[in-house]
Short mmCIF file of C-alpha atoms in Angstrom, two decimals:
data_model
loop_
_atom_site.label_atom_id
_atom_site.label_comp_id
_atom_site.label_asym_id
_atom_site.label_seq_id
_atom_site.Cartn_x
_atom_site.Cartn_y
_atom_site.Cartn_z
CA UNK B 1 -20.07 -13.85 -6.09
CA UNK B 2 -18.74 -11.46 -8.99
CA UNK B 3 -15.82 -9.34 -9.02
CA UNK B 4 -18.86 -6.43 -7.57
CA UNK B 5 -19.67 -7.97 -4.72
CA UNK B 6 -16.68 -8.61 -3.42
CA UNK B 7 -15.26 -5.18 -3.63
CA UNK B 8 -18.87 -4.78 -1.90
CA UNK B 9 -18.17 -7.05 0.79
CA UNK B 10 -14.32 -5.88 1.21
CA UNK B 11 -16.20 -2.05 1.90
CA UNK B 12 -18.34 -4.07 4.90
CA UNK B 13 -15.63 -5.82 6.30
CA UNK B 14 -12.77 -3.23 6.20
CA UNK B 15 -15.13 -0.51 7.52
CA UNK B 16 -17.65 -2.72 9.70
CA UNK B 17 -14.33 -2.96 11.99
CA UNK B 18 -12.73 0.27 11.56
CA UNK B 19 -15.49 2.23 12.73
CA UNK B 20 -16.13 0.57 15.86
CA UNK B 21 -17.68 -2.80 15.66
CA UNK B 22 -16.62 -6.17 17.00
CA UNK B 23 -13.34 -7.43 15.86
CA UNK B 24 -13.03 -10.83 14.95
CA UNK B 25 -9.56 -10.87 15.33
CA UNK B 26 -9.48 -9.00 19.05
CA UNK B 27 -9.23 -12.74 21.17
CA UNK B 28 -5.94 -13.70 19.24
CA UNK B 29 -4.56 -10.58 20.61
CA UNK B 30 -5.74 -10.69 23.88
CA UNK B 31 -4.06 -14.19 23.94
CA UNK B 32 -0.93 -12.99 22.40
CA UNK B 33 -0.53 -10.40 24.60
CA UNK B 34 -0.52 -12.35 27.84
CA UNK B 35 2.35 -13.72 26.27
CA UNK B 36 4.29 -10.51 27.14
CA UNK B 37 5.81 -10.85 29.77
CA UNK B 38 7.70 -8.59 32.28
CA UNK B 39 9.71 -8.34 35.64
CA UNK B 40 11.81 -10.99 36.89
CA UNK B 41 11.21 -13.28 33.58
CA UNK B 42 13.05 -11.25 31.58
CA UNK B 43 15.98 -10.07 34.02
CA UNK B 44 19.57 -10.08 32.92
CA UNK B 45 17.92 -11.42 29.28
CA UNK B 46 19.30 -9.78 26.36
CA UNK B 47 17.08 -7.77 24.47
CA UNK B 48 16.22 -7.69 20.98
CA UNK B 49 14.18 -4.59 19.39
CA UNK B 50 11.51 -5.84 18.06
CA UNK B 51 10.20 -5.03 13.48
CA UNK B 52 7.82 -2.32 13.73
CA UNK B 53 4.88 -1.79 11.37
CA UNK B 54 2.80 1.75 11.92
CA UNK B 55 -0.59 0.74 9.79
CA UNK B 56 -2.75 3.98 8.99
CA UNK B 57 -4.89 5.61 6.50
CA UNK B 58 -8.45 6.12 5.70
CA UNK B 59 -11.42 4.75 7.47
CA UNK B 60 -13.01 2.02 5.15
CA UNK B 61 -9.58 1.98 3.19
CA UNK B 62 -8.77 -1.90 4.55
CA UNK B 63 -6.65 -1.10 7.92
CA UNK B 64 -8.39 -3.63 9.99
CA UNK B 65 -7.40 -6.33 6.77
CA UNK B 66 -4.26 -5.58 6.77
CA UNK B 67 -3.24 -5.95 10.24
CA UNK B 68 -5.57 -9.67 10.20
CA UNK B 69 -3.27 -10.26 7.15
CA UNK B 70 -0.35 -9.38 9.92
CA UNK B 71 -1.46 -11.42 11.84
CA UNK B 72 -1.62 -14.49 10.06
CA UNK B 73 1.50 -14.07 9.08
CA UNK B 74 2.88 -13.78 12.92
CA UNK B 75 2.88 -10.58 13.55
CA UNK B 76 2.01 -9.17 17.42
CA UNK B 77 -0.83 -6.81 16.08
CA UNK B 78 -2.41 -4.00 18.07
CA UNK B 79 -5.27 -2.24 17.00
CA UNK B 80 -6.01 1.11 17.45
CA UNK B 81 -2.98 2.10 20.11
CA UNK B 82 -2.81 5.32 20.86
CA UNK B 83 0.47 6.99 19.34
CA UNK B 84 1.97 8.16 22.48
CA UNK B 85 2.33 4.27 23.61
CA UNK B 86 3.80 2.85 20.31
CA UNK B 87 7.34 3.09 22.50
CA UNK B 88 6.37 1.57 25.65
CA UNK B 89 4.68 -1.07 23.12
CA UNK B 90 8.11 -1.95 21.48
CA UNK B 91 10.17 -1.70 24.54
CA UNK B 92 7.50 -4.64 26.21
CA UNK B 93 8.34 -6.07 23.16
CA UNK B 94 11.80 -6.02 23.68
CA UNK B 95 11.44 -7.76 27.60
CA UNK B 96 9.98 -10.60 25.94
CA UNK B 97 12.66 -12.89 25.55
CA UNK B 98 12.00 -13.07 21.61
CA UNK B 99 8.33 -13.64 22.17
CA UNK B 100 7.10 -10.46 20.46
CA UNK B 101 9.76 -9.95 17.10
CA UNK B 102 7.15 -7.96 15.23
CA UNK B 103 4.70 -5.65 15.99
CA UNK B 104 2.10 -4.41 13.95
CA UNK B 105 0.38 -0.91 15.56
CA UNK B 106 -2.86 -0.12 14.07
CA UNK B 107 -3.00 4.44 14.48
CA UNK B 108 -6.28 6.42 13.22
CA UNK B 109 -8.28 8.71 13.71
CA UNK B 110 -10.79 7.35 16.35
CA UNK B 111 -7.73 7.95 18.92
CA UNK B 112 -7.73 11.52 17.27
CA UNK B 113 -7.12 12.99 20.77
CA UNK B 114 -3.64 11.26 20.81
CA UNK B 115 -3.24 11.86 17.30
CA UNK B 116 -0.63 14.95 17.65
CA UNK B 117 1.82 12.25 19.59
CA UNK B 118 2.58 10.33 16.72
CA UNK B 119 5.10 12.37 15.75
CA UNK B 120 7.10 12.82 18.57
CA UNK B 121 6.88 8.63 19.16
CA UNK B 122 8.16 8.42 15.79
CA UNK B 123 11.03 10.62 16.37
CA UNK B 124 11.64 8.47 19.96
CA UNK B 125 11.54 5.60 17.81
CA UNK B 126 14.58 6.64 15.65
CA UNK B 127 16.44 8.28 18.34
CA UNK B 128 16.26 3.94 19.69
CA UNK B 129 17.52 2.55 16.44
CA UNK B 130 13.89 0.75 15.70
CA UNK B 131 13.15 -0.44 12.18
CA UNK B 132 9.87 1.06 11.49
CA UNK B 133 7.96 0.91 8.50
CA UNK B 134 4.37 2.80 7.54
CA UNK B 135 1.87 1.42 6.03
CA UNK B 136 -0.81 3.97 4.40
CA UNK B 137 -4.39 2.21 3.05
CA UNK B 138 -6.41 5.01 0.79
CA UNK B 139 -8.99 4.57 -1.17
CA UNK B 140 -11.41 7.08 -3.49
CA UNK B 141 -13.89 9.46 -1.90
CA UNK B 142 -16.63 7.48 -4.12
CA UNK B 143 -15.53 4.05 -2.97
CA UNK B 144 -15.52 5.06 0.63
CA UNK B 145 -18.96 6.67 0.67
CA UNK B 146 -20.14 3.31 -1.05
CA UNK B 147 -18.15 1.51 1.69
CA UNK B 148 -19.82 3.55 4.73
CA UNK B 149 -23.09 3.63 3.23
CA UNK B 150 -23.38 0.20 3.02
CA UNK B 151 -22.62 -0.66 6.48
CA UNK B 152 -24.96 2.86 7.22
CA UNK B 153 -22.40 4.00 9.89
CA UNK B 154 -21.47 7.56 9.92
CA UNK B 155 -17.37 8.72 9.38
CA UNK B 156 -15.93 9.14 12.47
CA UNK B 157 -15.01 12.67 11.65
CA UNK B 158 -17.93 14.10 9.97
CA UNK B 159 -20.07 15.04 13.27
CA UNK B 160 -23.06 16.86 12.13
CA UNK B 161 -22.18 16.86 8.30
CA UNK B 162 -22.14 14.55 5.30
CA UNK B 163 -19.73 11.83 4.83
CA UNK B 164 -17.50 13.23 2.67
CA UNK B 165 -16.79 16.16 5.10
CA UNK B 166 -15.33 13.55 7.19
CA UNK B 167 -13.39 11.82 4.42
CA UNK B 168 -12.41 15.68 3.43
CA UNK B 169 -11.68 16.07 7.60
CA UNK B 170 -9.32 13.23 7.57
CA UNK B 171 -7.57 13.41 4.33
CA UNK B 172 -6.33 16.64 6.06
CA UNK B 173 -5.14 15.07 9.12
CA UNK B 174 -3.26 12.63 7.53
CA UNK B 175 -1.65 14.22 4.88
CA UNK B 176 1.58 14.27 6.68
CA UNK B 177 1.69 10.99 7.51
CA UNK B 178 0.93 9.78 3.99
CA UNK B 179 3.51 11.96 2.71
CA UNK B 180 6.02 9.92 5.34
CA UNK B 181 4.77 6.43 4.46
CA UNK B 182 6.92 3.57 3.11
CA UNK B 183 4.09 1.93 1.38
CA UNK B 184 0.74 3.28 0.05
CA UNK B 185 -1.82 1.20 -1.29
CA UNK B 186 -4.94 1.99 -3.11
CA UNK B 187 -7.91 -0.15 -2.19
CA UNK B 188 -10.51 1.78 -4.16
CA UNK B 189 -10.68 -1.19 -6.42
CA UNK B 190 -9.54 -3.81 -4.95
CA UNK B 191 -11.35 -6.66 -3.03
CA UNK B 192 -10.46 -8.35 0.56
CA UNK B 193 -8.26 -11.04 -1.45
CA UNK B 194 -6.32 -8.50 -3.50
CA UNK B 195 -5.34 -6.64 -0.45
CA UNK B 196 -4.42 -9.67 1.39
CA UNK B 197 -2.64 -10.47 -1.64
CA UNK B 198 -0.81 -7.49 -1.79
CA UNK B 199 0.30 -7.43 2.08
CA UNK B 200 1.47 -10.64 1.50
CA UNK B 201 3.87 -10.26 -1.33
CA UNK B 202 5.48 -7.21 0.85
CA UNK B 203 5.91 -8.86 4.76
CA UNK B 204 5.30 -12.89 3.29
CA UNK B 205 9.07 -13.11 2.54
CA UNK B 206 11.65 -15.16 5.13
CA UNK B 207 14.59 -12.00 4.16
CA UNK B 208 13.82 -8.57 4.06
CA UNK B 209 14.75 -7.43 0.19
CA UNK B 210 16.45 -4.26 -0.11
CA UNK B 211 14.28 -2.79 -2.45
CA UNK B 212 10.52 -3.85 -3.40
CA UNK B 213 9.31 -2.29 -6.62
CA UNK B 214 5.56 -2.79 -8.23
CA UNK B 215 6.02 -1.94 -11.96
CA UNK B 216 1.72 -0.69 -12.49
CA UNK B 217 0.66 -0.08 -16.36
CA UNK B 218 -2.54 2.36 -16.05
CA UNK B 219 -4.70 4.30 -18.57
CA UNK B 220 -4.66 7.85 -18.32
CA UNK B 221 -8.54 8.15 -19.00
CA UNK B 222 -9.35 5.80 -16.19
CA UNK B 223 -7.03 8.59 -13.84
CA UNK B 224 -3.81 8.47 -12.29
CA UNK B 225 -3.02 5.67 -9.34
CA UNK B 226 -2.96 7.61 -6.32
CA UNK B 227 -0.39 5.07 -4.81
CA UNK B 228 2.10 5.96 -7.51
CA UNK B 229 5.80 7.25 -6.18
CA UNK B 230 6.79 7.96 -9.87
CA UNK B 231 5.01 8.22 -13.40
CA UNK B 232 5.68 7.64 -16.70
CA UNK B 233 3.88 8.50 -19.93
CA UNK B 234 3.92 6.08 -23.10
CA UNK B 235 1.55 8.45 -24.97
CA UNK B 236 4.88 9.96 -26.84
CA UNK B 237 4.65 6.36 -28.84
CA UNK B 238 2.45 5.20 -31.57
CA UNK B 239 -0.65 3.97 -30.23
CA UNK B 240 -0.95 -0.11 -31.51
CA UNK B 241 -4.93 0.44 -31.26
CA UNK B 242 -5.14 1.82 -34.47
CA UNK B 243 -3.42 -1.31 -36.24
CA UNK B 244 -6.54 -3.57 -37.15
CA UNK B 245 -4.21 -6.50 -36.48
CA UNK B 246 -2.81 -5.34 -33.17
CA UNK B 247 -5.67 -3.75 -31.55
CA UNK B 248 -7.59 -6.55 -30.30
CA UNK B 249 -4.54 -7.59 -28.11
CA UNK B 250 -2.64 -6.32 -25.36
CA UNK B 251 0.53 -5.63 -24.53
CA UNK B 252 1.76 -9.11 -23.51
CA UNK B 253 1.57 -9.99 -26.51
CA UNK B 254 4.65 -10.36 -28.87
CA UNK B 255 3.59 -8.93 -31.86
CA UNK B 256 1.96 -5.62 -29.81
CA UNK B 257 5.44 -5.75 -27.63
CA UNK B 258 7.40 -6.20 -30.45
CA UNK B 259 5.83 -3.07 -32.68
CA UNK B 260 5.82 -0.71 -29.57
CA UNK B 261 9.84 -1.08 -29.23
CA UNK B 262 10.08 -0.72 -33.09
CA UNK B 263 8.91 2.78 -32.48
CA UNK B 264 11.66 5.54 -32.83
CA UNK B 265 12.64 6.56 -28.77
CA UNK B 266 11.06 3.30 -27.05
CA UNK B 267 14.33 1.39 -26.41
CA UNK B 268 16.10 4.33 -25.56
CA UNK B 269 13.43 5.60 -23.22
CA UNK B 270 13.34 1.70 -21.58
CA UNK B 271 17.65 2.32 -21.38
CA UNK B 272 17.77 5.90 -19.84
CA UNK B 273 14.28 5.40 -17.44
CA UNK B 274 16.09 2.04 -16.19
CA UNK B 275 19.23 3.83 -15.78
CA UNK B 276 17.37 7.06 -13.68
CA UNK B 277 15.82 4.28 -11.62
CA UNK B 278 19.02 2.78 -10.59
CA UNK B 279 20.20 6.29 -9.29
CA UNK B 280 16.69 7.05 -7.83
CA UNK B 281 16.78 3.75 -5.99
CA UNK B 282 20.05 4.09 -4.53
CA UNK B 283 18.66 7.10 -2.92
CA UNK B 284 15.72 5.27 -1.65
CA UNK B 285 17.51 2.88 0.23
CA UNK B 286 19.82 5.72 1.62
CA UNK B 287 16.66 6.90 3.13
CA UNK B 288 15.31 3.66 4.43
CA UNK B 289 12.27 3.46 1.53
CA UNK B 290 11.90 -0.60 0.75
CA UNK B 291 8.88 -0.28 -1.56
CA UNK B 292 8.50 1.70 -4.83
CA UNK B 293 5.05 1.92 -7.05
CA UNK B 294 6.36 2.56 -10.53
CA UNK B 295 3.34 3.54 -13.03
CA UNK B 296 3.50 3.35 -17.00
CA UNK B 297 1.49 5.16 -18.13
CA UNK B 298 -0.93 5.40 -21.92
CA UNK B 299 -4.43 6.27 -23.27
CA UNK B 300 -6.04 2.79 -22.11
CA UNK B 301 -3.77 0.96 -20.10
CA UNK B 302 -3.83 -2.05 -22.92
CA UNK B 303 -0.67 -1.41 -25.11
CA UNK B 304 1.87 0.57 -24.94
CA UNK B 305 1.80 1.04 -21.05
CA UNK B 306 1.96 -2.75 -20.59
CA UNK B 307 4.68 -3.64 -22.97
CA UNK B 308 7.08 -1.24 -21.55
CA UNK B 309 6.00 -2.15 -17.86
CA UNK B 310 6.64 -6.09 -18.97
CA UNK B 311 10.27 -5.11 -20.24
CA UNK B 312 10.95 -2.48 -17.35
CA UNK B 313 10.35 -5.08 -14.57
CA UNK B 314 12.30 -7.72 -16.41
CA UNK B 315 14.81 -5.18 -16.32
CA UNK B 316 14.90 -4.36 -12.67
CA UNK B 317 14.25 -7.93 -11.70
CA UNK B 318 17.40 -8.46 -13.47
CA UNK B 319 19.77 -6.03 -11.72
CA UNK B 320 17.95 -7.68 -8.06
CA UNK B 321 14.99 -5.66 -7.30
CA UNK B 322 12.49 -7.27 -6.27
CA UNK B 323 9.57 -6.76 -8.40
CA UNK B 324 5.86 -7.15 -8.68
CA UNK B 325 3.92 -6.12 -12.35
CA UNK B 326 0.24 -4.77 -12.18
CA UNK B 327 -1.66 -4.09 -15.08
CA UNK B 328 -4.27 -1.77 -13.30
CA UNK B 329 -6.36 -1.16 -16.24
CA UNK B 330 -5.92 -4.09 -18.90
CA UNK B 331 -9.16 -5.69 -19.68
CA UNK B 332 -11.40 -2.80 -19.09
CA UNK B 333 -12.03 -2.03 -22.41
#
C-alpha cells in the first residue's frame, strides 16, 4: 500500500468511527469500566485525582485514533462523554483505589447539545486541582471532504447542506476550544501510523517532561502548518538552491548546513531566536503549556528551513527540552 492509500485508509478509519459507526475499541471500555468501582470498596481509601486528557477537534481529523492510541498505552478512555459529566467521570476515577490513574474523554460535536457545558466543567476542573490537558486533531477542509466522501457519510453538522458547511459549522464551534488546547495536531497529511506515532512520543514517556517542543521545517509555497504555536522565516538568507553543487541536497547535509550559517545574520538569528525561546518557554510552563510546535520556515522546505531547525533543536535539546524535529516538506520536490 503507498504512502496514498494509507492517508486514504487513515480518512476511513478516523471518520468511519467518529461519525457514528461501530467502534472497535468500545468492549475494552466496557470492560474497563466495570473496573470502577464505588460504595463501600472504596470507603476510608485515600484518593488520588486521576491525569486528565480532553481529546477534541474535527470530525475525520483522527479523534477516535488517538484515544485507541490512549488506550494502548493504559489510558481509561471514554468516547464521546458529554462535557457536563467529565467531573463526575474523574471523581469515579478518584474512588477507584488507583484503578483508573488516567482518563482520556473523547468531547465533539455529536453531543453538540451538551456542548455549551464544557466550559463550565473545565473551570470545575481547575477549581479541584486536576491536571488536564487538551488535545485538538484538525485537519484541511480538502482532506476532510476526501475523508467523508470516501466513507459517503454526511458531516454531522451540515443538515441539509454540503459538507463543507458542516466543516465551516464546526470550525466555528470549536474555535475556542482550539484556541485553549495544549496540543494541536494536523492530520491533513498524515496517515494512521504517523498519528499514532505522534501521540506516542507525547503520553509514551514513564515522567512527564516539563516542556515538549517539535522543531517543524516547512516550505512557504506548500502553506503554513496550521498546528504551528510560533513561526519563523529563513527566506532573509541566501537560498542554497541556486548553488549547482548544493542544490540537489538538503539541509542535513554538511556542506548545505555549513553554507547556510556562513551567511551574514544566520548564527546570530540561531543565538537571539534560542535565547527568545528560553523566555517564551518559561512563560509556557507558568501557564501549564507542555507542548510547543516550533516552525522554520523557507521557499521549499529543503534548505535553509531544515538546517536551522537541525541546529535549533540541538540547541534546545541541549538546555533540557524535550524535542522532536519534523521536516514537513523535505522530499517533495
Amino acid at each position: 500500500m503507498n504512502e496514498h492509500d494509507e492517508r486514504l485508509t487513515a480518512g476511513r478509519d478516523s471518520t468511519h468511527q467518529e461519525s457514528g459507526g461501530d467502534h472497535a475499541d468500545s468492549g475494552p471500555r466496557q470492560e474497563d469500566g466495570a473496573q470502577v468501582s464505588t460504595g463501600s470498596e472504596t470507603a476510608g481509601a485515600p484518593e488520588a485525582i486521576p491525569e486528565l486528557v480532553i481529546i477534541s477537534g474535527m470530525s475525520g481529523a483522527g479523534r477516535s485514533t488517538a484515544a485507541k492510541c490512549l488506550e494502548d498505552l493504559g489510558w481509561f478512555v471514554v468516547d464521546n462523554l458529554p462535557p457536563a459529566l467529565i467531573p463526575t467521570m474523574v471523581e469515579l476515577g478518584a474512588r477507584s483505589q488507583g484503578n483508573v490513574a488516567r482518563i482520556a474523554v473523547v468531547v465533539d460535536v455529536r453531543g453538540r447539545r451538551f456542548f455549551d457545558n464544557l466550559r463550565e466543567s473545565l473551570a470545575d476542573l481547575d477549581t479541584r486541582g486536576v491536571t488536564r490537558r487538551i488535545v485538538f486533531l484538525e485537519s484541511s477542509d480538502d482532506a476532510l471532504v476526501r475523508r467523508f466522501e470516501s466513507v459517503r457519510r454526511p458531516h454531522p453538522l451540515q443538515g441539509d447542506g454540503r459538507i463543507v458547511d458542516g466543516i465551516d459549522a464546526e470550525r466555528e464551534l470549536l474555535r475556542e476550544l482550539r484556541g485553549d488546547a495544549d496540543l494541536v495536531i494536523d492530520t491533513s497529511s498524515l496517515n494512521v501510523h504517523e498519528l499514532r506515532a505522534k501521540m506516542d512520543a507525547q503520553f509514551a514517556g514513564e515522567e512527564e517532561p516539563e516542556l515538549r517542543a517539535t522543531v517543524m521545517s516547512f516550505g512557504f509555497k506548500y502553506g503554513l502548518p496550521v498546528d504551528a504555536d510560533l513561526v519563523a522565516d529563513m527566506r532573509f538568507l541566501p537560498n542554497p538552491h541556486w548553488v549547482p553543487e548544493l542544490s540537489a541536497f538538503t539541509g542535513v547535509n554538511e556542506e548545505v548546513a555549513a553554507y547556510v550559517f556562513n551567511q551574514p545574520g544566520a548564527k546570530e538569528f540561531l543565538d537571539r531566536y534560542a535565547e527568545l525561546l528560553r523566555l517564551v518557554a518559561a512563560g509556557y510552563r507558568r501557564e501549564g503549556k507542555r507542548y510547543v510546535t516550533i516552525a522554520i520556515g523557507c521557499t521549499g522546505g529543503k534548505h535553509r528551513s531544515v538546517a536551522m531547525s537541525e541546529k535549533l533543536a540541538a540547541r534546545l535539546a541541549a538546555e533540557g527540552v524535550e524535542t522532536v524535529v519534523v521536516h514537513r516538506d523535505m522530499g517533495r520536490e
